[in-house]
Short mmCIF file of C-alpha atoms in Angstrom, two decimals:
data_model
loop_
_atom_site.label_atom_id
_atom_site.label_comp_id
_atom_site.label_asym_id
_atom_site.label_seq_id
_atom_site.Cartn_x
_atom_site.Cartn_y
_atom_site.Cartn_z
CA UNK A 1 4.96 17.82 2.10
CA UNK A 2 2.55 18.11 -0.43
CA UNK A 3 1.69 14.99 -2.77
CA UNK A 4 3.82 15.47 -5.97
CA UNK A 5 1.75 15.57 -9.34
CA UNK A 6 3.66 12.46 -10.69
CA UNK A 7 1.55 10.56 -8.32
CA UNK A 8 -1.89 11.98 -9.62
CA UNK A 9 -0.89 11.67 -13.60
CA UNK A 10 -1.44 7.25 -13.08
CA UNK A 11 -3.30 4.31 -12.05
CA UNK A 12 -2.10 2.82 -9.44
CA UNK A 13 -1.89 -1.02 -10.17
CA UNK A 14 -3.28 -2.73 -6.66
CA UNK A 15 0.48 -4.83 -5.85
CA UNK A 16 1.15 -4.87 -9.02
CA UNK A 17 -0.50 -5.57 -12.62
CA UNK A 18 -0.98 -9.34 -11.25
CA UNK A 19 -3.28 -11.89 -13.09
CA UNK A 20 -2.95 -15.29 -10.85
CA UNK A 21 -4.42 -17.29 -13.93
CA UNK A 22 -1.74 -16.65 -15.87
CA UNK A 23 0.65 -17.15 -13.23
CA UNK A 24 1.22 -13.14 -12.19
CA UNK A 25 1.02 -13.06 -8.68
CA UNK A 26 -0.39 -10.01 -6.63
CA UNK A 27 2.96 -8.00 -5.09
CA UNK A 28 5.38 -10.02 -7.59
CA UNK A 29 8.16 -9.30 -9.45
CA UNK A 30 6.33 -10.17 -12.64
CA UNK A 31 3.47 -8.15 -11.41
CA UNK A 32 5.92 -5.04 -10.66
CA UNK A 33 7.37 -6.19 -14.10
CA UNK A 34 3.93 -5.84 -15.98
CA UNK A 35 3.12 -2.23 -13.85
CA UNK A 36 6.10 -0.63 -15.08
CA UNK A 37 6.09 -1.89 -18.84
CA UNK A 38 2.33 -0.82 -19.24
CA UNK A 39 2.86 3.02 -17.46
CA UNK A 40 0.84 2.25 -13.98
CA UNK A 41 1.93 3.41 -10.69
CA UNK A 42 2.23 0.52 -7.87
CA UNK A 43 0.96 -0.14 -4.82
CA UNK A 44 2.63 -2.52 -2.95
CA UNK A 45 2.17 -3.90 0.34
CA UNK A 46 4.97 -4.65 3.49
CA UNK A 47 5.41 -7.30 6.11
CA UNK A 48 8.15 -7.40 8.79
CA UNK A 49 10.03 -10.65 8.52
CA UNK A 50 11.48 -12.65 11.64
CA UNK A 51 14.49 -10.84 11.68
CA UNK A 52 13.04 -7.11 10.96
CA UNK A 53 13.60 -7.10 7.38
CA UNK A 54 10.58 -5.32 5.61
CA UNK A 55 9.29 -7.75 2.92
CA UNK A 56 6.43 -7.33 0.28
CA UNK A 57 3.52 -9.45 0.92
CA UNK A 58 -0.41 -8.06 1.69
CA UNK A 59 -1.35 -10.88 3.97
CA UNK A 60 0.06 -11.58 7.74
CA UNK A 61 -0.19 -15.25 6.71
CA UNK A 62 0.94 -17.39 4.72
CA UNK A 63 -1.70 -19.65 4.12
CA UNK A 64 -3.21 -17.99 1.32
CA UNK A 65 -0.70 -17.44 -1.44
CA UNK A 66 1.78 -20.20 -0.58
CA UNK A 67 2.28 -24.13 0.38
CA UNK A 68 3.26 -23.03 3.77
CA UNK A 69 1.31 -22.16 6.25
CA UNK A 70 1.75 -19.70 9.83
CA UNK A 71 2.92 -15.95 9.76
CA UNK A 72 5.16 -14.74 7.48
CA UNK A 73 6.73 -13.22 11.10
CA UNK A 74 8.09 -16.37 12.27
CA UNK A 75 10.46 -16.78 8.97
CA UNK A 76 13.55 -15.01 8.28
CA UNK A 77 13.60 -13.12 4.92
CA UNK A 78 16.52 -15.02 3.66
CA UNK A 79 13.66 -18.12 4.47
CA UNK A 80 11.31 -16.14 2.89
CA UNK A 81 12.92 -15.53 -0.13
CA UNK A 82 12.81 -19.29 -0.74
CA UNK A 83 8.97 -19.37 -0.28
CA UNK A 84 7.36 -19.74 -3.57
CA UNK A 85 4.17 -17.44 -4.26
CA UNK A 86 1.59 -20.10 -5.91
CA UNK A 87 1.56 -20.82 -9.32
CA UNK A 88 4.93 -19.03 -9.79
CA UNK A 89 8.75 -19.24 -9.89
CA UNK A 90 8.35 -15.64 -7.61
CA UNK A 91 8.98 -15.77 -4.24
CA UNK A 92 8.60 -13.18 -1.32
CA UNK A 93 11.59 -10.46 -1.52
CA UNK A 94 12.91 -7.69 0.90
CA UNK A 95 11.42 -4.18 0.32
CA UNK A 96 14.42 -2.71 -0.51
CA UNK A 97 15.56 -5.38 -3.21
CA UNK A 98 11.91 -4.76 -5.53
CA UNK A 99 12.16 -0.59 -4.72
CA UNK A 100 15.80 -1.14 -6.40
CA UNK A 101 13.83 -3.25 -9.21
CA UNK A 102 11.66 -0.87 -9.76
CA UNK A 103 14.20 1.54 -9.64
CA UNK A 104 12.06 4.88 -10.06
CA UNK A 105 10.55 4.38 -13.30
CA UNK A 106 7.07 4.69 -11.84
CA UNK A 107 5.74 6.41 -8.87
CA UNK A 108 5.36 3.61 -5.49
CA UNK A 109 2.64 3.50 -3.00
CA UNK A 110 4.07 1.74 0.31
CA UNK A 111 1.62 0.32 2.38
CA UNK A 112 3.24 -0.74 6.05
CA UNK A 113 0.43 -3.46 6.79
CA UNK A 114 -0.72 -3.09 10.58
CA UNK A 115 1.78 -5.56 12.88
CA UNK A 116 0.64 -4.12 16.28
CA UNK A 117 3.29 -2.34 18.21
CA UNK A 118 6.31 -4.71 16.84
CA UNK A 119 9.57 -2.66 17.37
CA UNK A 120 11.28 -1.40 14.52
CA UNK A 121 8.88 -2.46 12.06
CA UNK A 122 8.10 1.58 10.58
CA UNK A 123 11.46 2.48 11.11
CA UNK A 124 12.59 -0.56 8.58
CA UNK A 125 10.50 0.89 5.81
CA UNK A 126 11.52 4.40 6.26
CA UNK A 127 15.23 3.33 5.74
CA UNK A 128 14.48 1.47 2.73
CA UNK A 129 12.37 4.44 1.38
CA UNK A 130 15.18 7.11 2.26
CA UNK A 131 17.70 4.29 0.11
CA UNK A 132 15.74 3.91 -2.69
CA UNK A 133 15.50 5.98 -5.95
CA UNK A 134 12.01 7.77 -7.51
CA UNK A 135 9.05 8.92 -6.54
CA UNK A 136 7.66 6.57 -3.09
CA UNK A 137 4.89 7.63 -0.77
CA UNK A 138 4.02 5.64 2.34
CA UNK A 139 0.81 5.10 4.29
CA UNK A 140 -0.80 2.52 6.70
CA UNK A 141 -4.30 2.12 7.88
CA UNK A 142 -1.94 2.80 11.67
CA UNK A 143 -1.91 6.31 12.21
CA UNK A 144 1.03 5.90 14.24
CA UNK A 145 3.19 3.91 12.25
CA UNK A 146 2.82 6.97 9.39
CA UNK A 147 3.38 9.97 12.70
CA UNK A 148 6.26 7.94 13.70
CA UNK A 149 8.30 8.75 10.05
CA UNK A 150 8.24 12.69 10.48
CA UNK A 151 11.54 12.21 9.58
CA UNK A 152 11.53 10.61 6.39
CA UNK A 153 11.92 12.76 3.11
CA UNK A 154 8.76 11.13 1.19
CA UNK A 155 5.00 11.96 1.30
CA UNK A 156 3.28 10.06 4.21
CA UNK A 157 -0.33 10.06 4.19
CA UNK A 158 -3.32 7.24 5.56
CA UNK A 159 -5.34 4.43 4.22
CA UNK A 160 -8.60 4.99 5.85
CA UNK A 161 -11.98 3.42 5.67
CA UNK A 162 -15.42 3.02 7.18
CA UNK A 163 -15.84 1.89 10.65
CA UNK A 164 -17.77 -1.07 10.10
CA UNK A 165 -14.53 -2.29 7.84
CA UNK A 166 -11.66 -2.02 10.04
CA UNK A 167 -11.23 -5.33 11.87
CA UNK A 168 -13.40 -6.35 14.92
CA UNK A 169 -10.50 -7.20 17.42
CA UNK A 170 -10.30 -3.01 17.35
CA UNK A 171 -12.17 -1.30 20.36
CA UNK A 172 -14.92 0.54 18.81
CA UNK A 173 -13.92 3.54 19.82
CA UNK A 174 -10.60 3.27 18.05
CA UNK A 175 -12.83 1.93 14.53
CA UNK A 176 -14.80 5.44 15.15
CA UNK A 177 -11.65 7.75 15.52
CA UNK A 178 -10.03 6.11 12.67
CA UNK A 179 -13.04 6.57 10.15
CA UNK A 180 -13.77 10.03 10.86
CA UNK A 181 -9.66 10.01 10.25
CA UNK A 182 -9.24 11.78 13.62
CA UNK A 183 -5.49 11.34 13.25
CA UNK A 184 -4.79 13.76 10.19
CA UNK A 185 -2.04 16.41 10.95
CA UNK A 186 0.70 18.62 10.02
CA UNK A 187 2.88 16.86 7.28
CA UNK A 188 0.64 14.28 5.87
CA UNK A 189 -0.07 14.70 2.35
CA UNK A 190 -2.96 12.43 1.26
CA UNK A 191 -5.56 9.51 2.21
CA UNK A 192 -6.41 6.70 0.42
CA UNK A 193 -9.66 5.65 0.68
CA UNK A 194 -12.15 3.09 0.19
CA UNK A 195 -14.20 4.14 -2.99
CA UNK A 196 -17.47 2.63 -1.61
CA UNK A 197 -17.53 5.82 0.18
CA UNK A 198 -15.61 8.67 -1.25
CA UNK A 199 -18.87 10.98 -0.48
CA UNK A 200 -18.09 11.21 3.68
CA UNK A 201 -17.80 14.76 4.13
CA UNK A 202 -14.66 14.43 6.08
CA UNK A 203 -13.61 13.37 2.31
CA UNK A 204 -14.64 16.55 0.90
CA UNK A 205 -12.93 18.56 3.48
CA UNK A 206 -9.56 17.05 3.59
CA UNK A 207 -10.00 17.81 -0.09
CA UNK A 208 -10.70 21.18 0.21
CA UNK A 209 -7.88 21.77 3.26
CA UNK A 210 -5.27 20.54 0.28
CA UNK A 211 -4.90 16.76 0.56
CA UNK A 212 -4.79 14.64 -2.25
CA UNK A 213 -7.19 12.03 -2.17
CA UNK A 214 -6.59 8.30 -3.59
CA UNK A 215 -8.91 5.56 -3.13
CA UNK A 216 -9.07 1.70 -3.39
CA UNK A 217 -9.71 -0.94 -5.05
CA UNK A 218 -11.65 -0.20 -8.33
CA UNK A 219 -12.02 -2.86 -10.15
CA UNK A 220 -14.20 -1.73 -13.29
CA UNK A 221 -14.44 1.24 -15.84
CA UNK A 222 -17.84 2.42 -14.26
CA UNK A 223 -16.77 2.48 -10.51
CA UNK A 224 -13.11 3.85 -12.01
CA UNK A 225 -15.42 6.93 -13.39
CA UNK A 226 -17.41 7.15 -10.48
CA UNK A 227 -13.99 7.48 -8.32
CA UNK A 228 -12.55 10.16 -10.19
CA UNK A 229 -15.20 12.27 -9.90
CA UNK A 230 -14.23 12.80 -6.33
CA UNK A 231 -10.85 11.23 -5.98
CA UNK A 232 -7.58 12.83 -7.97
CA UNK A 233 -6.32 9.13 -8.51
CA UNK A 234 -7.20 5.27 -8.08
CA UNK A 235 -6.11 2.33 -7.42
CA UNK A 236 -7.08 -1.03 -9.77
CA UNK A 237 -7.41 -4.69 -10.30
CA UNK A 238 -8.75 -6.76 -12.53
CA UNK A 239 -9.17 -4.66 -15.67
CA UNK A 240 -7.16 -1.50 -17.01
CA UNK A 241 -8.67 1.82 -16.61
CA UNK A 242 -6.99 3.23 -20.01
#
């Protein structure tokens, strides 16, 4: 499935158009809220909760965007849904509750954060996906969580990086096959890629074999410029590209 052109024509506003200072929080409703009012696309990233509910949160803990502290794995999302992001009356929802929010009036980048090999966990997302309304892609820095939706009626495609960035606990033979993005194949319809080096060749011929190529996170005008020289869309923070 090739990447539809209503997922080029945007920003992408990295989980959301979220300002913490004025109380916004990153992967909020108000954040989805201020996306969809000013025209952006979303990214948006997903958690499994205790009970295998997809829920929309970046970080495997906590700790850093609430008064509670441990993995947001070990809560419920009916207990997560009472948990406060900081600075904010917005609290962590299910997946399929902010896709219905969002309701298709911008095009959604899923990204299924990496929780091992947790049962159930891609499966989840691809349901709520296949449920929802509008234009949503999925991707994951897990090759296998994307392989394992062949199924699923949406463009799939990776979030890749250099090697030296993906986490040390990885063997470094796994960090080297997924930088030279070893695990492209039949059916995936895009990467989205670390700006800092939109230049790798392997880039340039994905590119040229067809995929569409997104990057992240820009967070000025002049590295915005310097993206979409190479890349057919970005993904922002911190300013707004238009």
């Amino acid at each position: 499935m090739s990447l539809p052109a209503i997922f080029l024509a945007h920003p992408f506003a990295h989980r959301g158009l979220h300002d913490r200072a004025v109380g916004v929080i990153e992967n909020s409703s108000a954040a989805f809220d201020a996306a969809v009012e000013a025209g952006y696309g979303i990214e948006l990233d997903v958690q499994m909760s205790r009970d295998g509910v997809p829920v929309v949160f970046h970080d495997d803990m906590l700790d850093r965007l609430t008064s509670r502290r441990g993995p947001v794995a070990d809560l419920t999302a009916q207990e997560l849904e009472t948990v406060a992001l900081d600075g904010s009356t917005d609290t962590i929802l299910p997946l399929p509750y902010v896709l219905e929010r969002i309701g298709g009036r911008v095009p959604v980048l899923v990204e299924i954060k990496d929780q091992g090999a947790r049962d159930g966990f891609p499966a989840a997302v691809g349901h709520a996906i296949a449920a929802a309304t509008g234009p949503i892609a999925v991707m994951s820095f897990n090759p296998s969580y994307i392989h394992g939706l062949e199924g699923l009626n949406a463009p799939r495609g990776l979030t890749t990086c250099a090697a030296e960035d993906y986490g040390s606990d990885l063997p470094a033979e796994t960090r080297s096959r997924l930088a030279r993005i070893a695990d492209w194949g039949p059916g995936l319809s895009f990467v989205s890629h670390d700006h800092r080096h939109l230049e790798d060749s392997r880039i340039a011929d994905l590119k040229a074999e067809g995929a569409s190529i997104l990057c992240w996170t820009i967070r000025s005008k002049v590295d915005a410029g310097a993206a979409l020289k190479l890349a057919h869309q970005i993904t922002f923070e911190g300013f707004r590209p238009d």
